Coordinates of C-alpha atoms and ligand atoms in Angstrom, one line a residue:
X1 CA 0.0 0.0 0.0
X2 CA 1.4 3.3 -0.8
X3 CA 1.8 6.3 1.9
X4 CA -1.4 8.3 2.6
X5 CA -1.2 12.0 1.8
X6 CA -2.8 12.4 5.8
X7 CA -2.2 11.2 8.7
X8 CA -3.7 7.9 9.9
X9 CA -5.0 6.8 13.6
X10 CA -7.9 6.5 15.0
X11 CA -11.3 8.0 15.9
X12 CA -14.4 7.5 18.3
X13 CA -17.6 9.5 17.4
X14 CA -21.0 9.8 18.8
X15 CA -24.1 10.2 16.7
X16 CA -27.4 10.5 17.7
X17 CA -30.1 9.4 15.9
X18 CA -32.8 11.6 14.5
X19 CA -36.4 11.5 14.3
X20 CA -38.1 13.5 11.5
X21 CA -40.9 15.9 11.9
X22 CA -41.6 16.5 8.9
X23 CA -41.0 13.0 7.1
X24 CA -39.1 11.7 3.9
X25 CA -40.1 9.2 1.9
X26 CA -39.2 8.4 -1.5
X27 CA -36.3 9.1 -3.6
X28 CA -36.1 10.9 -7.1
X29 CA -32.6 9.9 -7.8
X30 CA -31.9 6.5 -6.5
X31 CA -28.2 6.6 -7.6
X32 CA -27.4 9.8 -5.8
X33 CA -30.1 8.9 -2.6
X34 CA -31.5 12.6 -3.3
X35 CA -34.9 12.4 -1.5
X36 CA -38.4 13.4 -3.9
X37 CA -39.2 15.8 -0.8
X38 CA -37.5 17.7 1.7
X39 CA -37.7 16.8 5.2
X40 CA -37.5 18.4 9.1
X41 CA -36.1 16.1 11.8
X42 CA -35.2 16.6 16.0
X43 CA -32.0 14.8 16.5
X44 CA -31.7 13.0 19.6
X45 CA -29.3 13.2 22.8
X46 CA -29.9 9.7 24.6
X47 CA -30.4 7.3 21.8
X48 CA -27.4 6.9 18.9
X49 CA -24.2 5.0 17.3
X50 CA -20.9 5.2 19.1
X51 CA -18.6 4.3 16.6
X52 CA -14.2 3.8 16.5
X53 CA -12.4 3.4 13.3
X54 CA -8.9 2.5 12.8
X55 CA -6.9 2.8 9.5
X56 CA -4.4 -0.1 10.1
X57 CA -1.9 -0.8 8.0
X58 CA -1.7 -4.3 9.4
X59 CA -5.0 -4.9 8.0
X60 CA -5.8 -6.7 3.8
X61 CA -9.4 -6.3 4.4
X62 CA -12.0 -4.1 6.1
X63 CA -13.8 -5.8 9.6
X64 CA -16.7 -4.6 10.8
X65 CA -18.0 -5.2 14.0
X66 CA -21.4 -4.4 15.2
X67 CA -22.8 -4.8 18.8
X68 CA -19.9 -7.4 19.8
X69 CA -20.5 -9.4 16.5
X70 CA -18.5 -9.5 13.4
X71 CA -21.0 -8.2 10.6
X72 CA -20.4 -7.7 7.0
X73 CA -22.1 -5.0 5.3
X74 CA -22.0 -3.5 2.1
X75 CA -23.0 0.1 3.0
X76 CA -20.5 0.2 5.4
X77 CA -17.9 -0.8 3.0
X78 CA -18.9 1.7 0.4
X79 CA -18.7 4.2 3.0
X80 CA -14.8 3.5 3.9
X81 CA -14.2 3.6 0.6
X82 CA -16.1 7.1 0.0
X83 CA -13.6 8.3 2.4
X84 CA -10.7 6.9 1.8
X85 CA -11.4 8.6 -2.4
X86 CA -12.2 11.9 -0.9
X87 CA -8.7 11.8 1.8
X88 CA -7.0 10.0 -0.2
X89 CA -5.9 7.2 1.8
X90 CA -5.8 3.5 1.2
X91 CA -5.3 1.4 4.3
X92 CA -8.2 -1.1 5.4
X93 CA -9.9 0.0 8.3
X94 CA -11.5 -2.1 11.8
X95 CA -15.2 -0.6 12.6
X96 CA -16.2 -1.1 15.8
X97 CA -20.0 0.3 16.3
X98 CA -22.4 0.0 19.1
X99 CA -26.0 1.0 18.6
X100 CA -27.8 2.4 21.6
X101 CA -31.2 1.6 19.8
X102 CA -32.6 -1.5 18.3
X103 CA -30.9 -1.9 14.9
X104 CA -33.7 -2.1 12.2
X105 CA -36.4 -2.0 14.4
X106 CA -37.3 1.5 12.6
X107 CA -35.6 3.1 15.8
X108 CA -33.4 5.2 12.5
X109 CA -29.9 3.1 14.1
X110 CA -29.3 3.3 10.1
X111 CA -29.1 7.6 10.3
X112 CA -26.9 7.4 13.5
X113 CA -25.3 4.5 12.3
X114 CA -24.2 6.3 8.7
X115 CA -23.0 9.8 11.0
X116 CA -21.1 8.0 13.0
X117 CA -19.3 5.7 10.9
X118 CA -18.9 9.2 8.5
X119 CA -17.6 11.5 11.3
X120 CA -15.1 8.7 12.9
X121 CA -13.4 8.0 9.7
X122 CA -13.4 11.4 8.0
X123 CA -11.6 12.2 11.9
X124 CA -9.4 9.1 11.1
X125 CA -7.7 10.4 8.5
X126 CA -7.1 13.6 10.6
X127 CA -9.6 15.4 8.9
X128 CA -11.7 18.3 10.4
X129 CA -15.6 17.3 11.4
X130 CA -16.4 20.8 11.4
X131 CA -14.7 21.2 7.3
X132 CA -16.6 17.7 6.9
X133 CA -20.1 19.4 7.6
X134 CA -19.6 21.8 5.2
X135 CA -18.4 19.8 2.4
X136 CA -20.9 18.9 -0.3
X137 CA -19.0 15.6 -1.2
X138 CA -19.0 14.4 2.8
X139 CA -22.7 15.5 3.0
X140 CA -23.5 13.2 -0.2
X141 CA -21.6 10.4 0.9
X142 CA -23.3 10.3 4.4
X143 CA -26.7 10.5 2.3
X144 CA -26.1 7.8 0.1
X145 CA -25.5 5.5 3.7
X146 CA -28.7 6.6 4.5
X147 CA -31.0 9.6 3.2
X148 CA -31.8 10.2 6.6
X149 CA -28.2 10.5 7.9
X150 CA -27.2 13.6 7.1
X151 CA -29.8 15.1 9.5
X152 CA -27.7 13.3 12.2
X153 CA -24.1 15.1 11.6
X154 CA -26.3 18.3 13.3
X155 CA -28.2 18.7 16.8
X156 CA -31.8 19.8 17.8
X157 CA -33.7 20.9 14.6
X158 CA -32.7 20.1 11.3
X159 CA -33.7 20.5 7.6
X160 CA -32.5 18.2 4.8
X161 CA -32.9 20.3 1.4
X162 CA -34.6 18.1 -1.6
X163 CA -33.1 20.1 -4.3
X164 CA -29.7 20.0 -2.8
X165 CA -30.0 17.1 -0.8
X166 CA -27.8 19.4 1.7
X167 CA -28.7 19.6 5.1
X168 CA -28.6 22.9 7.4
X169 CA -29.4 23.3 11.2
X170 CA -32.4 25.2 12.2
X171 CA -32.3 25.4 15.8
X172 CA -29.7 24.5 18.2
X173 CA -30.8 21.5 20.6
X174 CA -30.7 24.0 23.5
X175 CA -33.4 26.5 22.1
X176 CA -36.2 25.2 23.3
X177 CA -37.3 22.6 25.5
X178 CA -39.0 20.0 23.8
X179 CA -38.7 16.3 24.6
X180 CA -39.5 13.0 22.3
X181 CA -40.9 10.5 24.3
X182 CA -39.5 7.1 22.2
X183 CA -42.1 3.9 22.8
X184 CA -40.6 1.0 21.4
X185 CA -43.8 -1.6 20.5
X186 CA -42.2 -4.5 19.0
X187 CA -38.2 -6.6 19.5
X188 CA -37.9 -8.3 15.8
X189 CA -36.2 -6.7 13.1
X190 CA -38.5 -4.7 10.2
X191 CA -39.5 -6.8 7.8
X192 CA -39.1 -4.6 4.9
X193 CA -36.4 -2.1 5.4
X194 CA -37.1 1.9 4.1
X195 CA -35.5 1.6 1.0
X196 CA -37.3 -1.3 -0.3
X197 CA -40.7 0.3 1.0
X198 CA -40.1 3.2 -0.7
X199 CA -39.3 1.8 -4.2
X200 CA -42.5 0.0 -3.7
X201 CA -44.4 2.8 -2.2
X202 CA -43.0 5.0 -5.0
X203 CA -43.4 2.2 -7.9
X204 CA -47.3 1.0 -6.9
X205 CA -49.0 3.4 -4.4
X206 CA -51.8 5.8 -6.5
X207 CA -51.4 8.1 -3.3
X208 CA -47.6 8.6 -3.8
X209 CA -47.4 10.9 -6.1
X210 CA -50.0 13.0 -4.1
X211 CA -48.0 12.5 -1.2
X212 CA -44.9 14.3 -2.9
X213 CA -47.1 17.4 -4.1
X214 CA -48.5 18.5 -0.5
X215 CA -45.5 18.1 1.0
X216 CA -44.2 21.6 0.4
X217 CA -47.0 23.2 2.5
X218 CA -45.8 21.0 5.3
X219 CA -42.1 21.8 5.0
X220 CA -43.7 25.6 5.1
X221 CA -45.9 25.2 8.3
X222 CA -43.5 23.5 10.5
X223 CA -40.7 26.5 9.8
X224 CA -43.4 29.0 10.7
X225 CA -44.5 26.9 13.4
X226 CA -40.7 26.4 15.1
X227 CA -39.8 29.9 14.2
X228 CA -43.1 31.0 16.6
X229 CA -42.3 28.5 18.8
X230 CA -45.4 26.8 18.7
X231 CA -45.7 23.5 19.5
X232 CA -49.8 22.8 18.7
X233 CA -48.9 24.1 15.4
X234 CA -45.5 22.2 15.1
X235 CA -47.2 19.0 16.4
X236 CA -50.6 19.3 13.7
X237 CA -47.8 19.1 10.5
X238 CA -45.8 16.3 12.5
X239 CA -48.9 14.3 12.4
X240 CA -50.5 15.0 9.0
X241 CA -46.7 14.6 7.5
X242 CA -46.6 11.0 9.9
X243 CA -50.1 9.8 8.4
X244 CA -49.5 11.0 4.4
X245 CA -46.5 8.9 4.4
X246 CA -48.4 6.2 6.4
X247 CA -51.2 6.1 3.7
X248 CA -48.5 6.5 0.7
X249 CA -47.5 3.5 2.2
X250 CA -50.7 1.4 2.7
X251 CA -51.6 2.5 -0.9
X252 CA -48.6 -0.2 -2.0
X253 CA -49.4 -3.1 -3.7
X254 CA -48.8 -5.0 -1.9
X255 CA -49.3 -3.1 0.9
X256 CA -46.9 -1.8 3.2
X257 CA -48.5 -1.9 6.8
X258 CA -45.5 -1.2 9.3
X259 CA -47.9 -0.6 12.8
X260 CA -49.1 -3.1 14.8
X261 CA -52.1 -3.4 17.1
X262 CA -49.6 -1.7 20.0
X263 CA -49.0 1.1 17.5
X264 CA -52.9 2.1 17.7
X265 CA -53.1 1.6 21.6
X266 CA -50.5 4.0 21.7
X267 CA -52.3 6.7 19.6
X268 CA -55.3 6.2 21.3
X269 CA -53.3 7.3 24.5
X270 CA -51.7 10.3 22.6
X271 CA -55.3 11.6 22.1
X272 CA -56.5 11.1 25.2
X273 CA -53.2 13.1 26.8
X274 CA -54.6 15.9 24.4
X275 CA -58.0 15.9 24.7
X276 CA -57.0 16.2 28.9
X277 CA -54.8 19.1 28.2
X278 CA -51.5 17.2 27.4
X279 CA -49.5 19.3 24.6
X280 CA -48.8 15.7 23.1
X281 CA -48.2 14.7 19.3
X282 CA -47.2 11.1 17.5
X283 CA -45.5 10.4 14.8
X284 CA -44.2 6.7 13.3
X285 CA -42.0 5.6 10.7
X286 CA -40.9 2.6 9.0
X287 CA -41.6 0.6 12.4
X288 CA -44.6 0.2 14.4
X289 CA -43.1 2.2 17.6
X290 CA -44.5 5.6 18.4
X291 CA -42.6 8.7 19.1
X292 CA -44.3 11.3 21.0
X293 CA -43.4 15.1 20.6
X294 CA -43.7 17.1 24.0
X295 CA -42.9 20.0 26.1
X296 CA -40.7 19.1 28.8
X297 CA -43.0 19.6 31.7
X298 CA -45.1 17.2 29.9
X299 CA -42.9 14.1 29.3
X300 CA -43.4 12.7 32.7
X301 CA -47.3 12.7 32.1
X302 CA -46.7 11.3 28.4
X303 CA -44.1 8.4 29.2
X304 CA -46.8 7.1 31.9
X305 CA -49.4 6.7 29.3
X306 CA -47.1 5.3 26.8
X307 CA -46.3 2.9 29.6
X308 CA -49.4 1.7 29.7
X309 CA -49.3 0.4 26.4
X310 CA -45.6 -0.2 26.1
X311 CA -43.3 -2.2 28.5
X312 CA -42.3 0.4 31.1
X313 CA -38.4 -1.0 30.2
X314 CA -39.3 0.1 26.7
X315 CA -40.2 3.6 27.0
X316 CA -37.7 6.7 26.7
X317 CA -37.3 10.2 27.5
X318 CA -35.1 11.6 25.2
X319 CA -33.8 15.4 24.8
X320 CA -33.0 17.3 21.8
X321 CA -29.0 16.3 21.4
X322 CA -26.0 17.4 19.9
X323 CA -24.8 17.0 16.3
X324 CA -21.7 13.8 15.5
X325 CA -19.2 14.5 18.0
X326 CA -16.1 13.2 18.1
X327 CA -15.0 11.5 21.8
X328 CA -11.3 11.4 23.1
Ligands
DP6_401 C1 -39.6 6.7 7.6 O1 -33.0 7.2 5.6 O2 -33.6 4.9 6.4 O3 -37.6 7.2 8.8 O4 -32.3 6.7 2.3 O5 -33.1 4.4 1.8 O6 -31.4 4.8 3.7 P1 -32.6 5.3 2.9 O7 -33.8 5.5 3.9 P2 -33.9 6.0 5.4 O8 -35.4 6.4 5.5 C2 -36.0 7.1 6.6 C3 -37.5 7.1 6.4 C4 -38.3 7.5 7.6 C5 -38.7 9.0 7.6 C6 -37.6 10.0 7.9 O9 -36.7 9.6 8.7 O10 -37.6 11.1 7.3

């Protein structure tokens, strides 16, 4: 192998995963992973990817390990290879990644997973995380691991752009006080993962194409509604974004149900919160497990209703969170 033009080592980073507001669904350029719509997601401080890469010298092949188990991977593969093209290094890498979240349980582990995995070897190579944000071939890279990824290398509210497919931060995780309150309804993996669901979605559903045109207006509403700081208003386009992409999705053929009976106890208790005078909104994505959007004064009142529905074990309190960091 020949000499790197950088500096090799090592490099632990943190990224939490991200839960969108205003949802994506759908892709118009499958090669590239540019989304068909834009899309508004709250990145999360307690739920994420830790993840250390190593450019080892030592090393003829890339390893991967995932929560303690030797995994192979394709994505991650094509990812350490995106890297090592735009640093312009060569040595094989060892990927050791832990997942503080269910992987593919629709918990988004593939977002934090993607950030993580991006950040730690971009910081590998001794490059700069903060250069990395801003760089338009880093951002793509991190998009094709996962459209919903990029959203992850920022904290607290953040927009990914269709037209661009970049990704800018809205508001900082400390700006307001808002809490998602994470019920998790099932253990087994999904059975079909986003990207599958959406070619179908996209290829069968009569309703997808309307989905894709009223999404602007929701894109619209929710910056009006965070710029006002209003959470009623913010919550309203969370849910009519969640159940457009949920009836895209039943609209397959054939169709693509991802709730479960749990997933409608849950709702059930999210409306009665309201209707008591609970500021409390759901959304859902490609999983049955439903995230609940609240103030913080309020999560203690939502996480007890969600534990009546969920196992008590199974419910989280999570806080806006910070953008990929990198750890010493
Ligand atoms: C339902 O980012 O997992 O969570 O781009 O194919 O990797 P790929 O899909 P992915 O899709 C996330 C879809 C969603 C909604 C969202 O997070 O916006």
């Amino acid at each position: 192998m020949s000499q790197s033009a950088h500096p090799i080592g090592t490099a632990t980073a943190w990224a939490g995963i991200n839960i969108a507001l205003v949802k994506y669904w759908g892709k118009r350029d499958t090669a590239r992973n540019l989304p068909a719509v834009s899309s508004l997601s709250l990145t999360l401080a307690e739920m994420g990817t830790r993840t250390t890469v190593t450019f080892d010298p030592e090393l003829t092949t890339d390893v991967f390990e995932l929560d303690g188990e030797p995994r192979e991977d394709p994505r991650v593969i094509a990812m350490l290879d995106g890297i090592r093209g735009l640093r312009r290094v060569e040595r094989h890498a060892r990927v050791v990644s832990r997942n503080h979240v269910p992987t593919a349980s629709g918990l988004a582990s593939s977002a934090s997973g993607a950030a993580a995995l991006a950040a730690a070897a971009w910081a590998a190579t001794g490059g700069d995380l903060a250069a990395a944000r801003a760089d338009r071939a880093f951002i793509e890279l991190v998009r094709r691991g996962s459209g919903s990824a990029p959203r992850s290398l920022y904290g607290g509210l953040v927009e990914l752009d269709r037209d661009s497919g970049g990704v800018r931060p809205v508001l900082s995780a400390s700006a307001w006080d808002l809490r998602m309150v994470v019920a998790r309804l099932a253990h087994a993996p999904k059975k079909i993962s986003s990207r599958q669901g959406m070619a179908r979605t996209a290829a069968t559903s009569p309703f997808y194409g309307a989905w894709v045109d009223a999404h602007p207006a929701d894109m619209v509403a929710a910056r009006a509604a965070i710029e006002a700081r209003d959470l009623p208003a913010l919550g309203a386009v969370m849910e009519r974004s969640t159940y457009r992409m949920h009836a895209a999705m039943l609209g397959a053929d054939p169709p693509l149900r991802y709730w479960n009976g749990r997933t409608l106890d849950a709702l059930d208790r999210v409306e009665a919160l309201r209707a008591a005078g609970v500021g409390a909104w759901a959304t859902m994505d490609a999983g049955p497990h439903v995230k609940v959007l609240c103030l913080a004064a309020d999560a203690e009142a939502v996480a007890g209703a969600l534990a009546e529905v969920a196992d008590p074990a199974d419910v989280t309190v999570a806080r806006p969170g910070p953008g990929a960091t990198l750890e010493p």
